[in-house]
Amino acid sequence: MKRRVPLAMVFIVSLFMVIQYFVPLDSLAWMYQYLLDWTIIIGVFALLLGIWSLWHVSYGKIKQRAENWQYSIVTLAGLFIMIISGFIPGWGNLNNYVYEHLFYYVLVPIQATMFSLLAFFISSAAFRAFRARSILASLLLFAGLVIMLRFVPMGPVSTVVADLAGWILRVPNMAAKRAIIIGIGLGAMATAFKIMFGIERSYLGRD
Amino acid sequence: MNAGKLLSYIILAIVVIAFVVSIALKGFLVTVGAFLTLFIFSFLYKDNPYYKFAEHLFVGASAAYWMSMGFWKTMVPNLFGKLYPPMVAWAVPALKNNPAQPLMLIPLVLGILLLMRLSSKAGWISRWALAFIVGTTAGLNLVRYLRSDFIQQINNTVFSLYVTNASGFDLGATISNVIIFGGVICGLIYFFFSKEHKGAFGAGARTGIIVLMITFGASFGYTVMARISLLVGRMQFLFGDWLGMIR
């Protein structure tokens, strides 16, 4: 019951997902749509587990006065304010004032700024790593520079740089990307087969 | 009180005063957004309490944000709205007259089984729900990757290496096609580690590296531009929406 049932479930469900693609019957398409909906719904239950875990870890830190426990109060405050604003009965759905403004004035600034921080770190990394020490490094440097300069207004040179950037993206870039994607595809298919036939079973955990 | 602590109190006082003044001048919401932006930027100096504050706030708020989204966008229309439509008619009136679908009890039961993970004795039963998700995802990915990442990519690579147009032979397009075809083959050779990269095979692998380096450079350039545009957005917010220096 602990291991065989889940392994059998994985095999049956994954086999069905494969079969429905190759056998275009209405009944299979109908079941396929149900399975997709069910997976998404169960995924939301998994989110609940995540919320519980966050609460458990943060509350534990506060209770034990662990290092930096004060910040856990901030985490829980953010969690509860957002949950209350999103769930209060009567506010109906996500189009309520508090929820929307928390999103636009708390989440968006933090997230966008965190990602924009990478502009500084990537520049600093480039300063150290982008040296034309070999032909391969020079190619990397050249391609990076052309792509970065393609939107920079430089008079008559702009057209040449934009054309070159377009060619790099359409030809050598696409060639390597395709090789990488084919490799990813093969790896993903192999992993899916391993899961399907119970060779890969780390999702079951121990015991 | 040592100098470091005194300095941190002075900085805190300045932040609080600036926050209050900003609220009075610009309003609460813009001030909150601006200060959270500055808190995150403060990491460029070093890890500090202001950055940690914003970071922890983000963790809590974003977890709740996704939970609320999941509830209103998935649970309400797809689970409750299909199990018993009148229950959610107040939130999604369009579902009011839909027929009930008893089959939707299955994901509800599986979802509850997933929550059993919190129990130390019956935690193992959550594997059933997990197995369902893993199974559907594995089956779905198998077909999806086979179709889009494998067959489709090969299909797009197998084309004519001798290109003509209305005026005859097209040298530029022919060279491009040869580079794409050769680049894909050499890239794949580079990633094939079951055979030693020697002789003709090694030459192919070395050519593969050249194409890969160009791609990495292009990806790097793309990433930099994307991050810079985000940075520009934050600067516009700070100097435009908040300080009013950009009109």
Short mmCIF file of C-alpha atoms in Angstrom, two decimals:
data_model
loop_
_atom_site.label_atom_id
_atom_site.label_comp_id
_atom_site.label_asym_id
_atom_site.label_seq_id
_atom_site.Cartn_x
_atom_site.Cartn_y
_atom_site.Cartn_z
CA MET A 1 0.00 0.00 0.00
CA LYS A 2 2.79 2.40 0.85
CA ARG A 3 4.87 1.90 -2.29
CA ARG A 4 3.06 -0.38 -4.73
CA VAL A 5 -0.13 1.66 -5.00
CA PRO A 6 1.69 4.92 -5.83
CA LEU A 7 3.97 3.13 -8.30
CA ALA A 8 0.96 1.52 -10.00
CA MET A 9 -0.84 4.88 -10.05
CA VAL A 10 2.12 6.59 -11.71
CA PHE A 11 2.33 3.86 -14.35
CA ILE A 12 -1.41 3.85 -15.15
CA VAL A 13 -1.85 7.61 -15.19
CA SER A 14 1.31 8.32 -17.21
CA LEU A 15 0.48 5.52 -19.67
CA PHE A 16 -2.97 7.02 -20.15
CA MET A 17 -1.44 10.46 -20.84
CA VAL A 18 0.76 8.93 -23.52
CA ILE A 19 -1.99 6.80 -25.08
CA GLN A 20 -4.49 9.65 -25.31
CA TYR A 21 -2.05 11.53 -27.56
CA PHE A 22 -1.71 8.67 -30.02
CA VAL A 23 -5.38 7.57 -29.92
CA PRO A 24 -7.55 10.59 -30.76
CA LEU A 25 -10.89 9.44 -29.29
CA ASP A 26 -13.37 11.91 -27.82
CA SER A 27 -13.74 9.88 -24.64
CA LEU A 28 -9.97 9.90 -24.07
CA ALA A 29 -9.80 13.64 -24.75
CA TRP A 30 -12.62 14.14 -22.23
CA MET A 31 -10.76 12.12 -19.58
CA TYR A 32 -7.49 13.86 -20.44
CA GLN A 33 -9.06 17.25 -19.74
CA TYR A 34 -10.35 15.98 -16.40
CA LEU A 35 -6.90 14.68 -15.44
CA LEU A 36 -5.31 18.03 -16.26
CA ASP A 37 -7.89 19.87 -14.13
CA TRP A 38 -7.40 17.42 -11.26
CA THR A 39 -3.62 17.88 -11.34
CA ILE A 40 -3.95 21.65 -11.13
CA ILE A 41 -6.43 21.38 -8.24
CA ILE A 42 -4.18 18.99 -6.29
CA GLY A 43 -1.33 21.44 -6.95
CA VAL A 44 -3.27 24.12 -5.08
CA PHE A 45 -3.53 21.76 -2.10
CA ALA A 46 0.26 21.47 -2.30
CA LEU A 47 0.38 25.27 -1.97
CA LEU A 48 -1.49 24.87 1.31
CA LEU A 49 1.27 22.56 2.49
CA GLY A 50 3.79 25.24 1.55
CA ILE A 51 1.90 27.89 3.54
CA TRP A 52 1.75 25.53 6.53
CA SER A 53 5.48 24.87 6.23
CA LEU A 54 6.25 28.60 6.08
CA TRP A 55 4.09 29.23 9.15
CA HIS A 56 5.67 26.29 11.00
CA VAL A 57 9.27 27.38 10.31
CA SER A 58 8.63 31.07 11.03
CA TYR A 59 6.61 30.42 14.19
CA GLY A 60 9.27 27.97 15.41
CA LYS A 61 11.98 30.60 14.93
CA ILE A 62 9.98 33.19 16.86
CA LYS A 63 9.18 30.75 19.65
CA GLN A 64 12.78 29.66 20.06
CA ARG A 65 14.13 33.20 19.65
CA ALA A 66 16.46 31.80 16.97
CA GLU A 67 18.90 34.05 15.15
CA ASN A 68 17.14 36.82 13.20
CA TRP A 69 13.77 35.71 14.60
CA GLN A 70 12.45 39.26 14.26
CA TYR A 71 12.33 38.91 10.50
CA SER A 72 10.05 35.90 10.85
CA ILE A 73 7.48 38.28 12.34
CA VAL A 74 7.73 40.32 9.13
CA THR A 75 7.24 37.15 7.06
CA LEU A 76 4.15 36.15 9.03
CA ALA A 77 2.80 39.71 8.93
CA GLY A 78 3.16 39.75 5.12
CA LEU A 79 1.57 36.30 4.91
CA PHE A 80 -1.46 37.15 7.04
CA ILE A 81 -2.10 40.60 5.61
CA MET A 82 -2.04 39.20 2.08
CA ILE A 83 -4.15 36.16 3.01
CA ILE A 84 -6.74 38.28 4.83
CA SER A 85 -6.93 40.75 1.94
CA GLY A 86 -7.28 37.90 -0.55
CA PHE A 87 -9.76 35.76 1.38
CA ILE A 88 -12.05 38.00 3.40
CA PRO A 89 -15.60 36.91 2.57
CA GLY A 90 -17.56 39.67 0.93
CA TRP A 91 -14.58 41.08 -0.90
CA GLY A 92 -15.52 38.39 -3.32
CA ASN A 93 -12.47 37.87 -5.46
CA LEU A 94 -9.03 39.17 -6.31
CA ASN A 95 -10.29 42.51 -7.60
CA ASN A 96 -10.36 44.11 -4.20
CA TYR A 97 -8.55 47.35 -3.46
CA VAL A 98 -6.25 46.16 -0.68
CA TYR A 99 -5.13 42.99 -2.47
CA GLU A 100 -4.45 44.79 -5.74
CA HIS A 101 -2.50 47.60 -4.08
CA LEU A 102 -0.47 45.19 -1.96
CA PHE A 103 0.47 43.48 -5.19
CA TYR A 104 1.41 46.68 -7.05
CA TYR A 105 3.14 48.53 -4.22
CA VAL A 106 4.74 45.70 -2.23
CA LEU A 107 5.28 42.62 -4.36
CA VAL A 108 6.02 44.28 -7.72
CA PRO A 109 8.65 46.77 -6.41
CA ILE A 110 10.48 44.09 -4.42
CA GLN A 111 10.45 41.51 -7.20
CA ALA A 112 11.40 43.92 -9.99
CA THR A 113 14.19 45.45 -7.90
CA MET A 114 15.56 42.03 -6.95
CA PHE A 115 15.77 41.06 -10.61
CA SER A 116 17.23 44.43 -11.58
CA LEU A 117 19.98 43.94 -8.96
CA LEU A 118 21.31 41.28 -11.28
CA ALA A 119 22.19 44.04 -13.76
CA PHE A 120 24.88 45.18 -11.32
CA PHE A 121 26.15 41.72 -10.49
CA ILE A 122 26.19 40.59 -14.10
CA SER A 123 28.14 43.72 -15.10
CA SER A 124 30.64 43.08 -12.35
CA ALA A 125 30.95 39.42 -13.39
CA ALA A 126 31.35 40.46 -17.03
CA PHE A 127 34.12 42.90 -16.10
CA ARG A 128 36.08 40.01 -14.60
CA ALA A 129 35.13 37.21 -17.00
CA PHE A 130 34.83 38.97 -20.36
CA ARG A 131 38.45 38.98 -21.43
CA ALA A 132 39.46 38.24 -24.98
CA ARG A 133 42.07 35.72 -23.83
CA SER A 134 41.25 33.08 -26.43
CA ILE A 135 39.28 32.78 -29.64
CA LEU A 136 36.33 31.17 -27.82
CA ALA A 137 36.28 33.88 -25.14
CA SER A 138 36.49 36.53 -27.87
CA LEU A 139 33.49 34.98 -29.63
CA LEU A 140 31.50 35.09 -26.40
CA LEU A 141 32.50 38.72 -25.85
CA PHE A 142 31.73 39.70 -29.43
CA ALA A 143 28.28 38.04 -29.51
CA GLY A 144 27.36 39.54 -26.12
CA LEU A 145 28.47 43.03 -27.19
CA VAL A 146 26.61 42.92 -30.51
CA ILE A 147 23.37 41.82 -28.82
CA MET A 148 23.69 44.51 -26.15
CA LEU A 149 24.50 47.26 -28.66
CA ARG A 150 21.72 46.49 -31.12
CA PHE A 151 19.24 48.94 -29.56
CA VAL A 152 21.83 51.66 -28.93
CA PRO A 153 21.52 54.59 -31.34
CA MET A 154 24.90 54.93 -33.10
CA GLY A 155 24.02 56.70 -36.32
CA PRO A 156 24.68 54.77 -39.54
CA VAL A 157 26.41 51.95 -37.61
CA SER A 158 23.12 51.09 -35.88
CA THR A 159 21.69 49.35 -38.94
CA VAL A 160 24.81 47.23 -39.41
CA VAL A 161 24.86 46.22 -35.72
CA ALA A 162 21.12 45.47 -35.74
CA ASP A 163 21.48 43.31 -38.90
CA LEU A 164 24.46 41.48 -37.43
CA ALA A 165 22.61 40.91 -34.14
CA GLY A 166 19.62 39.59 -36.07
CA TRP A 167 21.86 37.19 -38.02
CA ILE A 168 23.59 35.96 -34.86
CA LEU A 169 20.21 35.30 -33.22
CA ARG A 170 18.73 33.62 -36.33
CA VAL A 171 21.69 31.47 -37.38
CA PRO A 172 24.49 30.39 -34.96
CA ASN A 173 22.40 31.09 -31.86
CA MET A 174 19.51 29.07 -33.22
CA ALA A 175 21.80 26.18 -34.20
CA ALA A 176 23.25 25.80 -30.69
CA LYS A 177 19.86 26.40 -29.06
CA ARG A 178 18.40 23.57 -31.14
CA ALA A 179 21.21 21.23 -30.12
CA ILE A 180 20.59 22.15 -26.47
CA ILE A 181 16.80 21.74 -26.81
CA ILE A 182 17.17 18.34 -28.48
CA GLY A 183 19.45 17.31 -25.60
CA ILE A 184 16.94 18.58 -23.04
CA GLY A 185 14.16 16.75 -24.86
CA LEU A 186 16.05 13.45 -24.81
CA GLY A 187 16.88 13.91 -21.11
CA ALA A 188 13.30 14.79 -20.20
CA MET A 189 11.93 11.82 -22.11
CA ALA A 190 14.41 9.46 -20.45
CA THR A 191 13.43 10.83 -17.02
CA ALA A 192 9.72 10.47 -17.85
CA PHE A 193 10.28 6.84 -18.87
CA LYS A 194 12.23 6.16 -15.67
CA ILE A 195 9.40 7.62 -13.57
CA MET A 196 6.77 5.76 -15.56
CA PHE A 197 8.41 2.36 -15.07
CA GLY A 198 9.28 2.96 -11.43
CA ILE A 199 13.07 3.14 -11.93
CA GLU A 200 13.11 6.70 -10.61
CA ARG A 201 11.11 6.71 -7.38
CA SER A 202 12.74 9.40 -5.24
CA TYR A 203 9.35 11.18 -5.03
CA LEU A 204 8.20 8.38 -2.72
CA GLY A 205 10.72 9.36 -0.08
CA ARG A 206 12.23 6.86 2.32
CA ASP A 207 10.77 3.79 4.16
CA MET B 1 26.97 52.22 23.04
CA ASN B 2 29.57 51.57 20.35
CA ALA B 3 29.96 53.62 17.17
CA GLY B 4 28.45 50.95 14.89
CA LYS B 5 25.25 50.70 16.90
CA LEU B 6 24.97 54.49 17.12
CA LEU B 7 25.34 54.76 13.36
CA SER B 8 22.65 52.14 12.77
CA TYR B 9 20.25 54.05 15.05
CA ILE B 10 21.00 57.28 13.20
CA ILE B 11 20.29 55.56 9.87
CA LEU B 12 17.05 54.11 11.27
CA ALA B 13 15.97 57.58 12.46
CA ILE B 14 16.73 59.08 9.03
CA VAL B 15 14.76 56.29 7.30
CA VAL B 16 11.76 56.76 9.61
CA ILE B 17 11.78 60.57 9.20
CA ALA B 18 12.13 60.28 5.41
CA PHE B 19 9.32 57.71 5.36
CA VAL B 20 6.97 59.97 7.31
CA VAL B 21 7.83 63.05 5.23
CA SER B 22 7.38 61.06 2.03
CA ILE B 23 3.95 59.82 3.15
CA ALA B 24 2.90 63.39 3.84
CA LEU B 25 4.13 64.60 0.45
CA LYS B 26 3.53 61.70 -1.90
CA GLY B 27 1.01 59.40 -0.24
CA PHE B 28 1.32 56.06 1.53
CA LEU B 29 1.39 53.55 -1.33
CA VAL B 30 4.03 55.24 -3.49
CA THR B 31 6.17 55.74 -0.40
CA VAL B 32 5.93 52.08 0.56
CA GLY B 33 6.87 51.03 -2.99
CA ALA B 34 9.79 53.49 -3.10
CA PHE B 35 11.19 52.49 0.28
CA LEU B 36 10.93 48.78 -0.48
CA THR B 37 12.80 49.47 -3.75
CA LEU B 38 15.52 51.32 -1.84
CA PHE B 39 15.70 48.59 0.79
CA ILE B 40 16.41 46.01 -1.91
CA PHE B 41 18.97 48.26 -3.60
CA SER B 42 20.74 48.62 -0.25
CA PHE B 43 22.01 45.05 -0.80
CA LEU B 44 24.47 46.53 -3.31
CA TYR B 45 26.34 47.89 -0.28
CA LYS B 46 26.04 44.72 1.81
CA ASP B 47 23.48 42.43 3.45
CA ASN B 48 21.69 44.62 5.99
CA PRO B 49 18.51 44.70 8.13
CA TYR B 50 16.58 46.82 5.61
CA TYR B 51 17.22 44.32 2.83
CA LYS B 52 16.33 41.44 5.15
CA PHE B 53 13.08 43.20 6.08
CA ALA B 54 12.01 43.54 2.43
CA GLU B 55 13.17 40.01 1.61
CA HIS B 56 11.17 38.42 4.45
CA LEU B 57 8.13 40.53 3.68
CA PHE B 58 8.31 39.33 0.09
CA VAL B 59 8.51 35.66 1.10
CA GLY B 60 5.39 35.89 3.27
CA ALA B 61 3.36 38.12 0.96
CA SER B 62 4.17 36.21 -2.23
CA ALA B 63 3.29 32.85 -0.62
CA ALA B 64 -0.09 34.26 0.37
CA TYR B 65 -0.49 35.91 -3.03
CA TRP B 66 -0.09 32.58 -4.86
CA MET B 67 -2.38 30.88 -2.36
CA SER B 68 -5.11 33.46 -2.98
CA MET B 69 -4.58 33.20 -6.72
CA GLY B 70 -4.82 29.42 -6.53
CA PHE B 71 -8.00 29.62 -4.52
CA TRP B 72 -9.86 32.17 -6.62
CA LYS B 73 -8.57 31.17 -10.05
CA THR B 74 -8.48 27.38 -9.62
CA MET B 75 -10.39 26.11 -6.59
CA VAL B 76 -13.45 28.32 -6.96
CA PRO B 77 -14.17 27.87 -10.70
CA ASN B 78 -12.67 24.40 -11.24
CA LEU B 79 -13.41 22.57 -8.01
CA PHE B 80 -16.22 24.18 -5.99
CA GLY B 81 -17.86 25.63 -9.10
CA LYS B 82 -18.04 22.18 -10.69
CA LEU B 83 -18.87 20.19 -7.56
CA TYR B 84 -21.74 22.38 -6.49
CA PRO B 85 -22.19 25.51 -8.67
CA PRO B 86 -24.67 27.38 -6.40
CA MET B 87 -21.99 27.43 -3.68
CA VAL B 88 -19.79 29.83 -5.67
CA ALA B 89 -22.50 31.64 -7.64
CA TRP B 90 -21.93 34.77 -5.52
CA ALA B 91 -18.31 34.93 -6.65
CA VAL B 92 -18.60 33.58 -10.21
CA PRO B 93 -22.22 34.15 -11.37
CA ALA B 94 -21.48 32.60 -14.78
CA LEU B 95 -21.22 29.15 -13.16
CA LYS B 96 -24.64 29.33 -11.48
CA ASN B 97 -26.53 27.20 -14.01
CA ASN B 98 -23.78 24.69 -14.76
CA PRO B 99 -24.50 21.05 -13.91
CA ALA B 100 -22.73 19.54 -10.92
CA GLN B 101 -19.85 17.17 -11.75
CA PRO B 102 -19.45 14.47 -9.09
CA LEU B 103 -16.15 13.36 -10.69
CA MET B 104 -14.58 16.45 -9.16
CA LEU B 105 -14.79 14.71 -5.79
CA ILE B 106 -11.69 12.76 -6.84
CA PRO B 107 -9.27 15.72 -6.85
CA LEU B 108 -10.86 16.93 -3.59
CA VAL B 109 -10.15 13.56 -1.97
CA LEU B 110 -6.65 13.41 -3.46
CA GLY B 111 -5.99 16.96 -2.25
CA ILE B 112 -7.06 16.02 1.27
CA LEU B 113 -4.83 12.94 1.05
CA LEU B 114 -1.95 15.24 0.12
CA LEU B 115 -2.57 17.24 3.29
CA MET B 116 -2.16 14.01 5.28
CA ARG B 117 1.56 14.61 4.87
CA LEU B 118 1.24 16.77 7.96
CA SER B 119 0.37 13.68 9.98
CA SER B 120 3.32 11.70 11.31
CA LYS B 121 1.42 8.38 11.26
CA ALA B 122 -0.64 8.66 8.08
CA GLY B 123 1.83 10.78 6.10
CA TRP B 124 2.54 7.92 3.70
CA ILE B 125 -0.96 8.19 2.22
CA SER B 126 -0.05 11.57 0.72
CA ARG B 127 2.12 9.59 -1.73
CA TRP B 128 -1.03 8.60 -3.60
CA ALA B 129 -1.85 12.19 -4.44
CA LEU B 130 1.78 12.89 -5.21
CA ALA B 131 1.91 9.81 -7.45
CA PHE B 132 -1.07 11.15 -9.38
CA ILE B 133 0.65 14.50 -10.01
CA VAL B 134 3.98 12.83 -10.86
CA GLY B 135 2.25 10.36 -13.21
CA THR B 136 0.27 12.94 -15.16
CA THR B 137 3.29 15.24 -15.40
CA ALA B 138 5.60 12.42 -16.54
CA GLY B 139 3.12 11.23 -19.20
CA LEU B 140 2.43 14.77 -20.35
CA ASN B 141 6.13 15.67 -20.51
CA LEU B 142 7.00 12.50 -22.38
CA VAL B 143 4.69 13.42 -25.25
CA ARG B 144 5.37 17.16 -25.07
CA TYR B 145 9.16 16.84 -25.17
CA LEU B 146 8.99 14.16 -27.84
CA ARG B 147 6.86 16.40 -30.02
CA SER B 148 8.22 19.92 -29.45
CA ASP B 149 11.80 19.45 -28.22
CA PHE B 150 12.78 16.45 -30.29
CA ILE B 151 10.77 15.83 -33.46
CA GLN B 152 9.90 19.47 -34.15
CA GLN B 153 13.49 20.67 -33.70
CA ILE B 154 14.87 17.95 -35.96
CA ASN B 155 12.13 18.67 -38.49
CA ASN B 156 13.07 22.38 -38.56
CA THR B 157 16.75 21.54 -39.03
CA VAL B 158 16.38 19.22 -41.99
CA PHE B 159 16.09 21.67 -44.87
CA SER B 160 17.69 22.44 -48.21
CA LEU B 161 21.36 23.39 -48.04
CA TYR B 162 21.24 24.88 -51.54
CA VAL B 163 18.91 27.89 -51.49
CA THR B 164 17.63 29.68 -54.55
CA ASN B 165 15.46 32.76 -54.97
CA ALA B 166 13.83 34.57 -57.92
CA SER B 167 17.22 35.74 -59.26
CA GLY B 168 18.93 32.37 -58.87
CA PHE B 169 21.37 31.04 -56.28
CA ASP B 170 21.11 32.73 -52.87
CA LEU B 171 24.60 32.58 -51.32
CA GLY B 172 23.67 34.28 -48.01
CA ALA B 173 20.73 31.98 -47.27
CA THR B 174 22.77 28.93 -48.31
CA ILE B 175 25.60 29.83 -45.91
CA SER B 176 23.09 30.46 -43.12
CA ASN B 177 21.40 27.10 -43.68
CA VAL B 178 24.74 25.28 -43.76
CA ILE B 179 25.76 26.96 -40.49
CA ILE B 180 22.44 26.06 -38.83
CA PHE B 181 22.58 22.43 -40.00
CA GLY B 182 26.27 22.01 -39.17
CA GLY B 183 25.87 23.91 -35.88
CA VAL B 184 23.09 21.61 -34.67
CA ILE B 185 25.08 18.46 -35.59
CA CYS B 186 28.31 19.78 -34.01
CA GLY B 187 26.44 21.00 -30.92
CA LEU B 188 24.95 17.55 -30.46
CA ILE B 189 28.38 15.96 -30.96
CA TYR B 190 29.77 18.20 -28.20
CA PHE B 191 27.06 16.98 -25.79
CA PHE B 192 27.69 13.33 -26.66
CA PHE B 193 30.03 12.07 -23.97
CA SER B 194 29.83 8.32 -24.62
CA LYS B 195 32.58 8.57 -27.22
CA GLU B 196 35.95 10.25 -26.73
CA HIS B 197 36.24 13.60 -28.50
CA LYS B 198 39.11 12.61 -30.83
CA GLY B 199 39.78 12.82 -34.59
CA ALA B 200 36.86 13.88 -36.80
CA PHE B 201 34.48 13.49 -33.85
CA GLY B 202 36.71 15.80 -31.79
CA ALA B 203 36.80 18.36 -34.61
CA GLY B 204 33.00 18.29 -34.65
CA ALA B 205 32.91 18.81 -30.89
CA ARG B 206 35.33 21.75 -31.14
CA THR B 207 33.15 23.34 -33.83
CA GLY B 208 30.19 22.74 -31.51
CA ILE B 209 31.91 24.76 -28.78
CA ILE B 210 32.30 27.71 -31.16
CA VAL B 211 28.56 27.78 -31.89
CA LEU B 212 27.75 27.29 -28.21
CA MET B 213 30.03 30.19 -27.17
CA ILE B 214 28.22 32.51 -29.61
CA THR B 215 24.91 31.39 -28.12
CA PHE B 216 26.11 31.91 -24.55
CA GLY B 217 27.33 35.39 -25.50
CA ALA B 218 23.96 36.20 -27.10
CA SER B 219 22.09 34.85 -24.06
CA PHE B 220 24.33 36.91 -21.79
CA GLY B 221 23.62 40.04 -23.84
CA TYR B 222 19.90 39.32 -23.71
CA THR B 223 19.95 38.81 -19.94
CA VAL B 224 21.87 42.03 -19.38
CA MET B 225 19.43 43.99 -21.54
CA ALA B 226 16.42 42.48 -19.74
CA ARG B 227 17.84 43.34 -16.32
CA ILE B 228 18.83 46.83 -17.43
CA SER B 229 15.29 47.45 -18.66
CA LEU B 230 13.98 46.35 -15.24
CA LEU B 231 16.48 48.70 -13.61
CA VAL B 232 15.31 51.53 -15.86
CA GLY B 233 11.73 50.74 -14.77
CA ARG B 234 12.67 50.99 -11.10
CA MET B 235 14.56 54.24 -11.70
CA GLN B 236 11.55 55.68 -13.51
CA PHE B 237 9.41 54.72 -10.54
CA LEU B 238 11.82 56.31 -8.05
CA PHE B 239 12.59 59.49 -9.97
CA GLY B 240 9.20 59.81 -11.69
CA ASP B 241 6.37 58.42 -9.58
CA TRP B 242 8.04 59.06 -6.23
CA LEU B 243 10.33 62.09 -6.51
CA GLY B 244 8.55 63.67 -9.49
CA MET B 245 11.84 64.57 -11.19
CA ILE B 246 10.86 62.86 -14.47
CA ARG B 247 7.72 64.16 -16.12
#
